[in-house]
PDB file of C-alpha atoms in Angstrom:
ATOM      1  CA  MET A  12      -3.419 -27.000  -5.755  1.00 38.00           C
ATOM      2  CA  LYS A  13      -6.199 -27.809  -3.437  1.00 46.00           C
ATOM      3  CA  LYS A  14      -9.291 -27.253  -4.989  1.00 58.00           C
ATOM      4  CA  SER A  15     -11.558 -24.644  -3.153  1.00 71.00           C
ATOM      5  CA  ALA A  16     -14.570 -22.276  -3.439  1.00 82.00           C
ATOM      6  CA  LEU A  17     -12.137 -19.825  -2.949  1.00 78.00           C
ATOM      7  CA  THR A  18     -10.860 -20.646  -6.902  1.00 79.00           C
ATOM      8  CA  LYS A  19     -14.516 -19.659  -8.551  1.00 81.00           C
ATOM      9  CA  PRO A  20     -13.662 -16.484 -10.485  1.00 78.00           C
ATOM     10  CA  TYR A  21     -16.288 -14.238  -9.471  1.00 80.00           C
ATOM     11  CA  ILE A  22     -15.816 -15.040  -5.782  1.00 86.00           C
ATOM     12  CA  LEU A  23     -12.018 -14.307  -6.187  1.00 82.00           C
ATOM     13  CA  TRP A  24     -13.303 -10.989  -7.857  1.00 82.00           C
ATOM     14  CA  LEU A  25     -15.643 -10.446  -5.384  1.00 88.00           C
ATOM     15  CA  ILE A  26     -13.126 -10.730  -1.924  1.00 90.00           C
ATOM     16  CA  ALA A  27      -9.969  -9.166  -4.134  1.00 85.00           C
ATOM     17  CA  ALA A  28     -12.604  -5.806  -4.690  1.00 87.00           C
ATOM     18  CA  PHE A  29     -13.120  -5.532  -1.103  1.00 93.00           C
ATOM     19  CA  CYS A  30      -9.584  -5.920  -0.410  1.00 90.00           C
ATOM     20  CA  CYS A  31      -8.791  -2.881  -3.192  1.00 87.00           C
ATOM     21  CA  LEU A  32     -11.686  -1.372  -1.605  1.00 91.00           C
ATOM     22  CA  LEU A  33      -9.633  -1.634   1.830  1.00 93.00           C
ATOM     23  CA  TRP A  34      -6.680   0.083   0.648  1.00 88.00           C
ATOM     24  CA  GLY A  35      -8.185   2.444  -1.768  1.00 86.00           C
ATOM     25  CA  SER A  36     -10.702   3.789   1.562  1.00 91.00           C
ATOM     26  CA  ALA A  37      -7.049   4.519   3.355  1.00 88.00           C
ATOM     27  CA  PHE A  38      -6.569   8.098   1.274  1.00 81.00           C
ATOM     28  CA  PRO A  39      -9.467   9.579   2.498  1.00 86.00           C
ATOM     29  CA  ALA A  40      -9.254   7.934   5.876  1.00 90.00           C
ATOM     30  CA  ILE A  41      -5.998   8.994   6.680  1.00 88.00           C
ATOM     31  CA  ARG A  42      -6.901  13.241   5.649  1.00 84.00           C
ATOM     32  CA  PHE A  43     -10.193  12.341   7.972  1.00 88.00           C
ATOM     33  CA  GLY A  44      -7.411  11.615  10.604  1.00 91.00           C
ATOM     34  CA  TYR A  45      -5.441  14.008  10.173  1.00 89.00           C
ATOM     35  CA  ASN A  46      -8.921  16.602  10.863  1.00 88.00           C
ATOM     36  CA  ALA A  47     -10.289  14.287  13.538  1.00 90.00           C
ATOM     37  CA  LEU A  48      -6.843  14.637  15.176  1.00 91.00           C
ATOM     38  CA  GLY A  49      -5.968  17.935  15.480  1.00 88.00           C
ATOM     39  CA  ILE A  50      -3.590  17.430  12.589  1.00 89.00           C
ATOM     40  CA  GLU A  51      -2.077  20.574  10.707  1.00 86.00           C
ATOM     41  CA  SER A  52      -0.008  19.686   7.070  1.00 75.00           C
ATOM     42  CA  GLY A  53       2.519  21.209   8.460  1.00 79.00           C
ATOM     43  CA  ASP A  54       3.720  18.833  11.542  1.00 87.00           C
ATOM     44  CA  THR A  55       5.868  16.505  10.238  1.00 84.00           C
ATOM     45  CA  PHE A  56       6.469  14.615  13.530  1.00 89.00           C
ATOM     46  CA  SER A  57       2.894  13.760  14.443  1.00 92.00           C
ATOM     47  CA  ILE A  58       2.090  12.805  11.420  1.00 89.00           C
ATOM     48  CA  ILE A  59       4.624  10.406  12.107  1.00 90.00           C
ATOM     49  CA  LEU A  60       3.677   9.615  15.167  1.00 93.00           C
ATOM     50  CA  PHE A  61       0.014   8.680  13.732  1.00 93.00           C
ATOM     51  CA  ALA A  62       1.415   6.474  11.001  1.00 90.00           C
ATOM     52  CA  GLY A  63       3.343   4.939  13.915  1.00 93.00           C
ATOM     53  CA  ILE A  64       0.609   4.159  15.882  1.00 94.00           C
ATOM     54  CA  ARG A  65      -1.068   2.653  13.131  1.00 93.00           C
ATOM     55  CA  PHE A  66       1.357   0.478  11.691  1.00 92.00           C
ATOM     56  CA  PHE A  67       2.340  -1.233  15.062  1.00 96.00           C
ATOM     57  CA  GLY A  68      -1.460  -2.371  15.787  1.00 96.00           C
ATOM     58  CA  ALA A  69      -1.591  -3.595  12.385  1.00 94.00           C
ATOM     59  CA  GLY A  70       1.659  -5.591  13.134  1.00 95.00           C
ATOM     60  CA  VAL A  71      -0.232  -7.521  15.810  1.00 95.00           C
ATOM     61  CA  LEU A  72      -3.714  -7.373  14.469  1.00 93.00           C
ATOM     62  CA  THR A  73      -1.485  -8.971  11.358  1.00 92.00           C
ATOM     63  CA  LEU A  74       0.316 -11.786  13.289  1.00 94.00           C
ATOM     64  CA  ILE A  75      -2.985 -12.421  15.676  1.00 92.00           C
ATOM     65  CA  ILE A  76      -5.109 -12.923  12.433  1.00 88.00           C
ATOM     66  CA  PHE A  77      -2.178 -15.166  10.920  1.00 86.00           C
ATOM     67  CA  SER A  78      -1.787 -17.113  13.832  1.00 92.00           C
ATOM     68  CA  PHE A  79      -5.282 -17.973  13.550  1.00 89.00           C
ATOM     69  CA  ILE A  80      -5.543 -18.809  10.261  1.00 83.00           C
ATOM     70  CA  GLY A  81      -2.375 -21.393  10.783  1.00 85.00           C
ATOM     71  CA  LYS A  82      -3.242 -22.257  14.298  1.00 88.00           C
ATOM     72  CA  LYS A  83       0.511 -21.888  15.096  1.00 89.00           C
ATOM     73  CA  ALA A  84       2.307 -18.744  16.939  1.00 92.00           C
ATOM     74  CA  LEU A  85       3.919 -17.044  13.930  1.00 91.00           C
ATOM     75  CA  ILE A  86       7.420 -16.040  16.168  1.00 92.00           C
ATOM     76  CA  PRO A  87      10.457 -15.001  14.313  1.00 93.00           C
ATOM     77  CA  LYS A  88      13.930 -16.982  14.136  1.00 92.00           C
ATOM     78  CA  LYS A  89      17.082 -15.644  14.527  1.00 92.00           C
ATOM     79  CA  ARG A  90      18.003 -15.761  10.906  1.00 94.00           C
ATOM     80  CA  ASP A  91      15.065 -13.937  10.290  1.00 94.00           C
ATOM     81  CA  ILE A  92      15.648 -10.689  12.084  1.00 95.00           C
ATOM     82  CA  PRO A  93      18.138  -8.370   9.307  1.00 95.00           C
ATOM     83  CA  LYS A  94      15.338  -9.337   7.069  1.00 94.00           C
ATOM     84  CA  ILE A  95      12.646  -8.125   9.531  1.00 95.00           C
ATOM     85  CA  VAL A  96      14.895  -4.728   9.340  1.00 96.00           C
ATOM     86  CA  VAL A  97      15.404  -4.271   5.620  1.00 95.00           C
ATOM     87  CA  LEU A  98      11.540  -4.816   4.988  1.00 91.00           C
ATOM     88  CA  SER A  99      10.559  -1.972   8.058  1.00 94.00           C
ATOM     89  CA  VAL A 100      12.776   0.372   6.582  1.00 94.00           C
ATOM     90  CA  PHE A 101      11.731   0.164   2.572  1.00 93.00           C
ATOM     91  CA  GLN A 102       7.596  -1.442   3.775  1.00 85.00           C
ATOM     92  CA  THR A 103       6.807   1.181   6.604  1.00 87.00           C
ATOM     93  CA  ILE A 104       9.327   3.401   7.537  1.00 89.00           C
ATOM     94  CA  LEU A 105      10.238   4.743   4.005  1.00 91.00           C
ATOM     95  CA  GLN A 106       7.079   3.849   2.484  1.00 87.00           C
ATOM     96  CA  TYR A 107       4.479   5.518   4.783  1.00 82.00           C
ATOM     97  CA  LEU A 108       6.654   8.313   5.589  1.00 84.00           C
ATOM     98  CA  PHE A 109       6.512   9.886   2.463  1.00 89.00           C
ATOM     99  CA  PHE A 110       3.037   8.525   2.026  1.00 84.00           C
ATOM    100  CA  TYR A 111       1.324   9.922   5.015  1.00 80.00           C
ATOM    101  CA  LEU A 112       3.462  13.263   3.950  1.00 82.00           C
ATOM    102  CA  GLY A 113       2.145  13.318   0.754  1.00 84.00           C
ATOM    103  CA  LEU A 114      -1.381  13.086   2.407  1.00 78.00           C
ATOM    104  CA  ALA A 115      -1.051  16.413   4.058  1.00 76.00           C
ATOM    105  CA  PHE A 116      -0.138  18.175   1.441  1.00 79.00           C
ATOM    106  CA  THR A 117      -2.205  16.446  -2.271  1.00 77.00           C
ATOM    107  CA  SER A 118      -6.103  15.161  -2.209  1.00 73.00           C
ATOM    108  CA  GLY A 119      -6.766  11.526  -1.841  1.00 70.00           C
ATOM    109  CA  SER A 120      -7.517  11.277  -5.338  1.00 68.00           C
ATOM    110  CA  ARG A 121      -4.576  12.949  -6.988  1.00 73.00           C
ATOM    111  CA  ALA A 122      -2.689  10.398  -4.754  1.00 76.00           C
ATOM    112  CA  SER A 123      -4.118   7.154  -5.224  1.00 73.00           C
ATOM    113  CA  VAL A 124      -3.478   7.797  -9.284  1.00 73.00           C
ATOM    114  CA  VAL A 125       0.705   8.977  -8.253  1.00 78.00           C
ATOM    115  CA  ASN A 126       0.727   5.700  -5.739  1.00 76.00           C
ATOM    116  CA  SER A 127      -0.461   3.278  -8.916  1.00 73.00           C
ATOM    117  CA  THR A 128       3.148   3.531  -9.652  1.00 74.00           C
ATOM    118  CA  SER A 129       4.259   1.702  -7.118  1.00 74.00           C
ATOM    119  CA  VAL A 130       3.233  -1.676  -9.472  1.00 71.00           C
ATOM    120  CA  PHE A 131       5.378  -0.639 -12.872  1.00 75.00           C
ATOM    121  CA  PHE A 132       8.822   0.503 -10.473  1.00 80.00           C
ATOM    122  CA  ALA A 133       8.321  -3.047  -8.345  1.00 76.00           C
ATOM    123  CA  LEU A 134       8.468  -4.786 -12.217  1.00 76.00           C
ATOM    124  CA  LEU A 135      11.116  -2.625 -13.106  1.00 79.00           C
ATOM    125  CA  ILE A 136      13.046  -3.334 -10.119  1.00 81.00           C
ATOM    126  CA  ALA A 137      12.762  -7.392 -10.001  1.00 75.00           C
ATOM    127  CA  ALA A 138      13.554  -6.963 -13.877  1.00 77.00           C
ATOM    128  CA  LEU A 139      16.894  -4.801 -13.905  1.00 79.00           C
ATOM    129  CA  LEU A 140      17.679  -4.928 -10.573  1.00 79.00           C
ATOM    130  CA  PHE A 141      17.267  -7.730  -9.039  1.00 74.00           C
ATOM    131  CA  LYS A 142      16.694 -10.026 -12.632  1.00 75.00           C
ATOM    132  CA  GLN A 143      13.600 -11.848 -11.183  1.00 66.00           C
ATOM    133  CA  GLU A 144      11.356 -11.680 -14.144  1.00 69.00           C
ATOM    134  CA  LYS A 145      11.921 -10.376 -17.750  1.00 76.00           C
ATOM    135  CA  LEU A 146      11.025  -6.936 -19.062  1.00 74.00           C
ATOM    136  CA  THR A 147       9.046  -7.584 -22.109  1.00 78.00           C
ATOM    137  CA  ALA A 148       7.387  -5.269 -24.510  1.00 81.00           C
ATOM    138  CA  SER A 149       3.869  -5.252 -23.352  1.00 79.00           C
ATOM    139  CA  LYS A 150       5.431  -4.663 -19.341  1.00 75.00           C
ATOM    140  CA  ILE A 151       7.507  -1.732 -21.075  1.00 80.00           C
ATOM    141  CA  ILE A 152       4.088  -0.026 -22.774  1.00 83.00           C
ATOM    142  CA  GLY A 153       2.380  -0.484 -19.397  1.00 77.00           C
ATOM    143  CA  CYS A 154       4.707   1.298 -17.420  1.00 76.00           C
ATOM    144  CA  LEU A 155       5.107   4.474 -19.936  1.00 81.00           C
ATOM    145  CA  LEU A 156       0.738   4.390 -19.912  1.00 81.00           C
ATOM    146  CA  GLY A 157       1.117   4.633 -16.134  1.00 76.00           C
ATOM    147  CA  PHE A 158       3.582   7.085 -15.882  1.00 76.00           C
ATOM    148  CA  ALA A 159       1.990   8.980 -18.426  1.00 80.00           C
ATOM    149  CA  GLY A 160      -0.909   9.092 -16.014  1.00 75.00           C
ATOM    150  CA  VAL A 161       1.733  10.260 -13.603  1.00 71.00           C
ATOM    151  CA  ILE A 162       2.272  13.163 -15.600  1.00 75.00           C
ATOM    152  CA  LEU A 163      -0.880  14.293 -16.100  1.00 73.00           C
ATOM    153  CA  VAL A 164      -2.203  14.134 -12.388  1.00 65.00           C
ATOM    154  CA  SER A 165       1.128  15.826 -11.546  1.00 63.00           C
ATOM    155  CA  LEU A 166      -0.204  18.792 -14.991  1.00 68.00           C
ATOM    156  CA  ASP A 167      -3.508  19.132 -13.131  1.00 57.00           C
ATOM    157  CA  ALA A 168      -1.964  19.562  -9.548  1.00 54.00           C
ATOM    158  CA  PHE A 169      -0.645  23.017 -10.988  1.00 54.00           C
ATOM    159  CA  LYS A 170      -3.765  24.261 -12.822  1.00 60.00           C
ATOM    160  CA  SER A 171      -5.769  23.562  -9.715  1.00 56.00           C
ATOM    161  CA  GLY A 172      -3.851  24.723  -6.976  1.00 56.00           C
ATOM    162  CA  GLY A 173      -2.385  21.190  -5.859  1.00 57.00           C
ATOM    163  CA  SER A 174       1.505  20.702  -4.357  1.00 63.00           C
ATOM    164  CA  LEU A 175       4.139  19.170  -5.981  1.00 70.00           C
ATOM    165  CA  LEU A 176       5.292  18.376  -3.181  1.00 77.00           C
ATOM    166  CA  GLY A 177       2.539  15.996  -1.979  1.00 81.00           C
ATOM    167  CA  GLU A 178       2.970  14.753  -5.671  1.00 80.00           C
ATOM    168  CA  GLY A 179       6.669  13.948  -5.586  1.00 86.00           C
ATOM    169  CA  PHE A 180       6.343  12.412  -1.202  1.00 89.00           C
ATOM    170  CA  ILE A 181       3.672   9.956  -3.264  1.00 87.00           C
ATOM    171  CA  LEU A 182       5.756   8.763  -5.773  1.00 87.00           C
ATOM    172  CA  LEU A 183       9.121   8.343  -3.545  1.00 91.00           C
ATOM    173  CA  SER A 184       6.782   6.057  -1.452  1.00 90.00           C
ATOM    174  CA  SER A 185       5.978   4.078  -4.754  1.00 86.00           C
ATOM    175  CA  VAL A 186       9.199   3.435  -4.754  1.00 89.00           C
ATOM    176  CA  SER A 187      10.138   2.418  -1.429  1.00 90.00           C
ATOM    177  CA  TYR A 188       7.196  -0.260  -1.845  1.00 82.00           C
ATOM    178  CA  ALA A 189       8.366  -0.899  -4.846  1.00 82.00           C
ATOM    179  CA  PHE A 190      11.668  -2.451  -3.290  1.00 87.00           C
ATOM    180  CA  SER A 191       9.893  -3.601  -0.558  1.00 83.00           C
ATOM    181  CA  SER A 192       7.829  -5.963  -2.873  1.00 79.00           C
ATOM    182  CA  VAL A 193      10.954  -7.420  -4.471  1.00 81.00           C
ATOM    183  CA  PHE A 194      12.985  -7.813  -0.639  1.00 84.00           C
ATOM    184  CA  MET A 195       9.518  -9.615   0.376  1.00 81.00           C
ATOM    185  CA  LYS A 196       9.322 -11.945  -2.945  1.00 78.00           C
ATOM    186  CA  LYS A 197      13.007 -13.014  -2.068  1.00 82.00           C
ATOM    187  CA  TYR A 198      12.875 -13.389   1.607  1.00 86.00           C
ATOM    188  CA  SER A 199       9.587 -15.545   1.790  1.00 79.00           C
ATOM    189  CA  VAL A 200      11.528 -17.978  -0.229  1.00 76.00           C
ATOM    190  CA  ASP A 201      12.819 -19.458   3.468  1.00 84.00           C
ATOM    191  CA  ALA A 202      10.494 -17.557   6.025  1.00 84.00           C
ATOM    192  CA  ASP A 203       6.811 -16.872   6.629  1.00 87.00           C
ATOM    193  CA  PRO A 204       5.423 -13.800   4.697  1.00 84.00           C
ATOM    194  CA  ALA A 205       3.067 -13.239   6.942  1.00 86.00           C
ATOM    195  CA  MET A 206       5.221 -13.207  10.185  1.00 91.00           C
ATOM    196  CA  LEU A 207       8.065 -11.168   8.186  1.00 89.00           C
ATOM    197  CA  SER A 208       4.957  -8.682   7.191  1.00 87.00           C
ATOM    198  CA  GLY A 209       3.207  -8.199  10.678  1.00 93.00           C
ATOM    199  CA  CYS A 210       6.552  -8.286  12.364  1.00 95.00           C
ATOM    200  CA  GLN A 211       8.452  -5.665   9.868  1.00 92.00           C
ATOM    201  CA  PHE A 212       4.627  -2.968  10.408  1.00 93.00           C
ATOM    202  CA  MET A 213       5.544  -4.060  14.436  1.00 96.00           C
ATOM    203  CA  LEU A 214       9.220  -2.666  13.880  1.00 96.00           C
ATOM    204  CA  GLY A 215       8.833   0.130  11.145  1.00 94.00           C
ATOM    205  CA  GLY A 216       6.086   1.381  13.675  1.00 94.00           C
ATOM    206  CA  ALA A 217       7.668   0.989  17.213  1.00 96.00           C
ATOM    207  CA  VAL A 218      10.429   3.261  14.827  1.00 94.00           C
ATOM    208  CA  MET A 219       8.234   5.986  14.047  1.00 92.00           C
ATOM    209  CA  ILE A 220       6.028   6.262  16.754  1.00 95.00           C
ATOM    210  CA  ALA A 221       9.845   7.077  18.679  1.00 95.00           C
ATOM    211  CA  VAL A 222      11.219   9.606  16.225  1.00 91.00           C
ATOM    212  CA  GLY A 223       7.356  11.177  16.417  1.00 93.00           C
ATOM    213  CA  LEU A 224       7.463  11.274  19.778  1.00 94.00           C
ATOM    214  CA  LEU A 225      11.460  11.912  20.552  1.00 95.00           C
ATOM    215  CA  ALA A 226      10.705  15.281  17.963  1.00 91.00           C
ATOM    216  CA  GLY A 227       8.175  16.522  19.861  1.00 91.00           C
ATOM    217  CA  GLY A 228       5.192  15.383  17.235  1.00 90.00           C
ATOM    218  CA  ARG A 229       1.748  15.147  19.273  1.00 89.00           C
ATOM    219  CA  ILE A 230      -1.677  13.651  19.268  1.00 90.00           C
ATOM    220  CA  ASP A 231      -3.961  15.796  21.501  1.00 81.00           C
ATOM    221  CA  ASN A 232      -7.563  14.542  20.300  1.00 79.00           C
ATOM    222  CA  PHE A 233      -6.856  10.951  20.606  1.00 81.00           C
ATOM    223  CA  VAL A 234     -10.068  10.063  21.543  1.00 81.00           C
ATOM    224  CA  GLY A 235     -13.620   9.407  20.093  1.00 84.00           C
ATOM    225  CA  THR A 236     -13.489  10.102  15.829  1.00 88.00           C
ATOM    226  CA  GLY A 237      -9.699  10.056  15.749  1.00 88.00           C
ATOM    227  CA  VAL A 238      -9.645   6.631  17.779  1.00 91.00           C
ATOM    228  CA  GLY A 239     -11.882   4.917  15.086  1.00 93.00           C
ATOM    229  CA  ILE A 240      -9.945   5.916  12.261  1.00 94.00           C
ATOM    230  CA  THR A 241      -6.927   4.805  13.784  1.00 94.00           C
ATOM    231  CA  VAL A 242      -8.371   1.588  14.529  1.00 94.00           C
ATOM    232  CA  TYR A 243     -10.066   1.484  10.862  1.00 95.00           C
ATOM    233  CA  LEU A 244      -6.433   2.003   9.191  1.00 95.00           C
ATOM    234  CA  MET A 245      -5.037  -0.908  10.916  1.00 95.00           C
ATOM    235  CA  LEU A 246      -7.757  -3.072  10.269  1.00 93.00           C
ATOM    236  CA  VAL A 247      -7.227  -1.992   6.936  1.00 93.00           C
ATOM    237  CA  SER A 248      -3.888  -2.664   6.662  1.00 89.00           C
ATOM    238  CA  ALA A 249      -4.326  -6.589   8.440  1.00 88.00           C
ATOM    239  CA  LEU A 250      -8.008  -7.501   7.144  1.00 86.00           C
ATOM    240  CA  ALA A 251      -6.697  -6.951   3.766  1.00 86.00           C
ATOM    241  CA  TYR A 252      -3.783  -8.288   3.829  1.00 77.00           C
ATOM    242  CA  SER A 253      -4.538 -11.392   5.357  1.00 76.00           C
ATOM    243  CA  LEU A 254      -7.665 -11.971   2.577  1.00 80.00           C
ATOM    244  CA  TRP A 255      -5.085 -11.177  -0.183  1.00 78.00           C
ATOM    245  CA  SER A 256      -2.512 -13.962   1.098  1.00 71.00           C
ATOM    246  CA  ILE A 257      -5.703 -16.123   1.231  1.00 74.00           C
ATOM    247  CA  LEU A 258      -6.392 -15.939  -2.284  1.00 78.00           C
ATOM    248  CA  ILE A 259      -3.476 -16.407  -3.293  1.00 70.00           C
ATOM    249  CA  LYS A 260      -2.678 -19.808  -1.415  1.00 68.00           C
ATOM    250  CA  TYR A 261      -5.477 -21.144  -3.928  1.00 73.00           C
ATOM    251  CA  ASN A 262      -4.789 -19.024  -6.611  1.00 71.00           C
ATOM    252  CA  ASP A 263      -1.867 -18.125  -9.416  1.00 61.00           C
ATOM    253  CA  VAL A 264      -0.402 -15.358  -8.376  1.00 58.00           C
ATOM    254  CA  SER A 265      -1.092 -13.778 -11.661  1.00 53.00           C
ATOM    255  CA  ARG A 266      -5.031 -14.264 -11.084  1.00 64.00           C
ATOM    256  CA  VAL A 267      -4.998 -12.370  -8.048  1.00 70.00           C
ATOM    257  CA  ALA A 268      -2.283 -10.187  -9.061  1.00 66.00           C
ATOM    258  CA  VAL A 269      -4.752  -8.303 -12.140  1.00 64.00           C
ATOM    259  CA  CYS A 270      -7.249  -7.698  -9.181  1.00 71.00           C
ATOM    260  CA  GLY A 271      -5.132  -4.933  -7.959  1.00 70.00           C
ATOM    261  CA  PHE A 272      -5.787  -2.391 -10.979  1.00 69.00           C
ATOM    262  CA  LEU A 273      -9.073  -1.327  -8.512  1.00 78.00           C
ATOM    263  CA  THR A 274      -6.992   0.154  -5.428  1.00 79.00           C
ATOM    264  CA  PRO A 275      -6.257   3.530  -7.609  1.00 75.00           C
ATOM    265  CA  VAL A 276      -9.723   3.402  -8.662  1.00 77.00           C
ATOM    266  CA  PHE A 277     -11.926   2.763  -5.213  1.00 82.00           C
ATOM    267  CA  GLY A 278      -8.700   5.097  -3.932  1.00 77.00           C
ATOM    268  CA  PHE A 279      -9.520   7.938  -6.555  1.00 75.00           C
ATOM    269  CA  VAL A 280     -13.414   7.807  -6.370  1.00 76.00           C
ATOM    270  CA  LEU A 281     -13.842   7.553  -2.944  1.00 81.00           C
ATOM    271  CA  SER A 282     -11.656  10.839  -2.480  1.00 75.00           C
ATOM    272  CA  LEU A 283     -14.065  12.748  -4.706  1.00 72.00           C
ATOM    273  CA  ILE A 284     -16.432  11.610  -2.878  1.00 77.00           C
ATOM    274  CA  PHE A 285     -15.535  11.858   0.628  1.00 76.00           C
ATOM    275  CA  ASP A 286     -12.330  14.095   1.016  1.00 62.00           C
ATOM    276  CA  SER A 287     -13.589  17.705   0.035  1.00 58.00           C
ATOM    277  CA  GLY A 288      -9.724  18.536  -0.703  1.00 55.00           C
ATOM    278  CA  SER A 289     -10.494  16.163  -3.793  1.00 53.00           C
ATOM    279  CA  ALA A 290     -12.999  18.405  -5.450  1.00 50.00           C
ATOM    280  CA  VAL A 291     -10.430  20.499  -6.816  1.00 47.00           C
ATOM    281  CA  SER A 292      -8.842  17.833  -8.985  1.00 52.00           C
ATOM    282  CA  GLY A 293     -10.069  18.886 -11.898  1.00 55.00           C
ATOM    283  CA  LEU A 294     -10.701  16.996 -15.505  1.00 63.00           C
ATOM    284  CA  LEU A 295      -7.080  15.586 -16.046  1.00 65.00           C
ATOM    285  CA  ALA A 296      -7.235  13.526 -12.806  1.00 66.00           C
ATOM    286  CA  VAL A 297     -10.142  11.374 -15.154  1.00 75.00           C
ATOM    287  CA  PRO A 298      -7.569  10.443 -18.207  1.00 81.00           C
ATOM    288  CA  ALA A 299      -4.801  10.450 -15.734  1.00 72.00           C
ATOM    289  CA  LEU A 300      -6.304   8.013 -13.755  1.00 74.00           C
ATOM    290  CA  VAL A 301      -7.793   5.677 -16.897  1.00 81.00           C
ATOM    291  CA  LEU A 302      -4.179   5.605 -17.969  1.00 80.00           C
ATOM    292  CA  ALA A 303      -2.744   3.947 -14.468  1.00 74.00           C
ATOM    293  CA  VAL A 304      -5.411   1.381 -14.545  1.00 78.00           C
ATOM    294  CA  ILE A 305      -5.026   0.721 -18.619  1.00 83.00           C
ATOM    295  CA  GLY A 306      -0.819   0.129 -17.047  1.00 76.00           C
ATOM    296  CA  ILE A 307      -1.300  -1.668 -14.761  1.00 74.00           C
ATOM    297  CA  ILE A 308      -4.417  -4.517 -16.612  1.00 78.00           C
ATOM    298  CA  VAL A 309      -0.882  -4.492 -19.678  1.00 78.00           C
ATOM    299  CA  VAL A 310       1.783  -4.864 -16.876  1.00 70.00           C
ATOM    300  CA  ASN A 311      -0.201  -7.661 -14.887  1.00 62.00           C
ATOM    301  CA  LYS A 312      -1.882  -9.341 -17.428  1.00 65.00           C
ATOM    302  CA  ASN A 313       1.117  -9.921 -19.581  1.00 55.00           C
ATOM    303  CA  SER A 314       3.112 -11.594 -16.025  1.00 52.00           C
ATOM    304  CA  ASN A 315       3.460 -14.903 -15.463  1.00 46.00           C
TER     305      ASN A 315
END
């Protein structure tokens, strides 16, 4: 492996932490976007339209960034089309359909904890369904800790006026993301992962835009703050993915992956600070977050 400053631990953690900060900031940013764009929690197709605009733009930015880094245009080949379609269904359409709908019914702090289960679902799916890795005792313990956190945050939702629908949608989003991660690992053996990701973002975003518009979704206040938040969310997906992939290029995947436990931490904290709807999360959300983070650390630390 080519030596680089990016292999130094403190640089690795600083850049990884920045990526996790970006991903974590999406939780309150999306809820802010609903308010700025005048989208009501029950306006399903306007929510889908909002998500579609974000991810189509994120796909364009991802392809531009990686084309610039690789000094060549990322253009899919004919054999890549089926892979892009499958990835767009799981990584963008289903994942973010459930994610955006879930955030309309729950707080960002709760969502950040429940969303962390994607790590455990990915492990279980890769080991049990696709046989991509072994399911060890330590990994099972990590999964159990993470799911214990989900149970706690769900109990908290009932106690503080939360919505089972909200947490349920976020959980389904995590399952969909887990499947997309396994498919990406499989498909990237003979295709550029950046190209696959950028194209599937664009395809998934285009489908969501079409569905949202055809079903009557509208964004009447797409000006000012609403536009700013949407562009920010596009950059979150494109920039964080780009930096994370660069770290993986110069480091072992396990060294980078373990840093991912910071995402639910940032999502939880930023939601409590900036999202007034998270103020009612209650005390159970704190130990729930701790369990989720410990579970992620245990799983990643023992992954090869």
